[in-house]
Amino acid sequence: YDNGKYVNMNAEYEEGYMVFQTEHFSHYILTEETALEENVLLGDVNEDGNIDFLDAIKVLRYDGELVDLNDNQLLVADVNKDNSVDFLDAIMILRYDAELIEGF
């Protein structure tokens, strides 16, 4: 969804294709089953249910090697999806918090 939540579409791999049922046209991504838990907010790095400047601060502290992040936090912190958690993710989170962008 535009708000950063993911929904499990229960896709099945059949004859070289991922098959799932949908009722509307949209963009879809494939993730490993271990990637994000259901109903987890992309960008909610401090796991408080909100995406705000506190999440950006957590990312900056991680980028500055001041704190560690657990596996789930690392997954939700990579909001620009470049397989790296750094100040660029913090900037996107701040832009989202300031309502300059609608999602990640």
PDB file of C-alpha atoms in Angstrom, residues 3 13-14 20 28 35-36 39 43 45-47 64 67 70-71 74 77 79-80 83 89 96 100:
ATOM      1  CA  ASN A   3       1.345   3.870   3.437  1.00  0.00           C
ATOM      2  CA  TYR A  13       5.275 -20.472  -7.957  1.00  0.00           C
ATOM      3  CA  GLU A  14       3.799 -22.401 -10.909  1.00  0.00           C
ATOM      4  CA  PHE A  20      -1.912 -14.951  -7.149  1.00  0.00           C
ATOM      5  CA  TYR A  28       3.388  -5.697  -6.765  1.00  0.00           C
ATOM      6  CA  ALA A  35      11.599 -10.236   4.675  1.00  0.00           C
ATOM      7  CA  LEU A  36       8.875  -8.164   6.344  1.00  0.00           C
ATOM      8  CA  ASN A  39       1.369  -5.368   8.955  1.00  0.00           C
ATOM      9  CA  GLY A  43      10.029   3.309   7.789  1.00  0.00           C
ATOM     10  CA  VAL A  45      12.513   1.837  12.525  1.00  0.00           C
ATOM     11  CA  ASN A  46      11.910   2.347  16.256  1.00  0.00           C
ATOM     12  CA  GLU A  47       8.855   0.055  16.060  1.00  0.00           C
ATOM     13  CA  GLY A  64      27.033   6.853  12.474  1.00  0.00           C
ATOM     14  CA  VAL A  67      23.512   1.993  17.695  1.00  0.00           C
ATOM     15  CA  ASN A  70      17.882  -5.807  14.662  1.00  0.00           C
ATOM     16  CA  ASP A  71      17.084  -7.669  11.437  1.00  0.00           C
ATOM     17  CA  LEU A  74      17.204  -3.080   9.098  1.00  0.00           C
ATOM     18  CA  ALA A  77      14.813   1.184   7.576  1.00  0.00           C
ATOM     19  CA  VAL A  79      13.006   2.856   2.618  1.00  0.00           C
ATOM     20  CA  ASN A  80      14.790   3.735  -0.641  1.00  0.00           C
ATOM     21  CA  ASN A  83      19.996  -2.610   0.174  1.00  0.00           C
ATOM     22  CA  ASP A  89      16.912   6.568   4.119  1.00  0.00           C
ATOM     23  CA  TYR A  96       7.545  11.447   4.563  1.00  0.00           C
ATOM     24  CA  LEU A 100       6.517  15.993   1.098  1.00  0.00           C
TER      25      LEU A 100
END
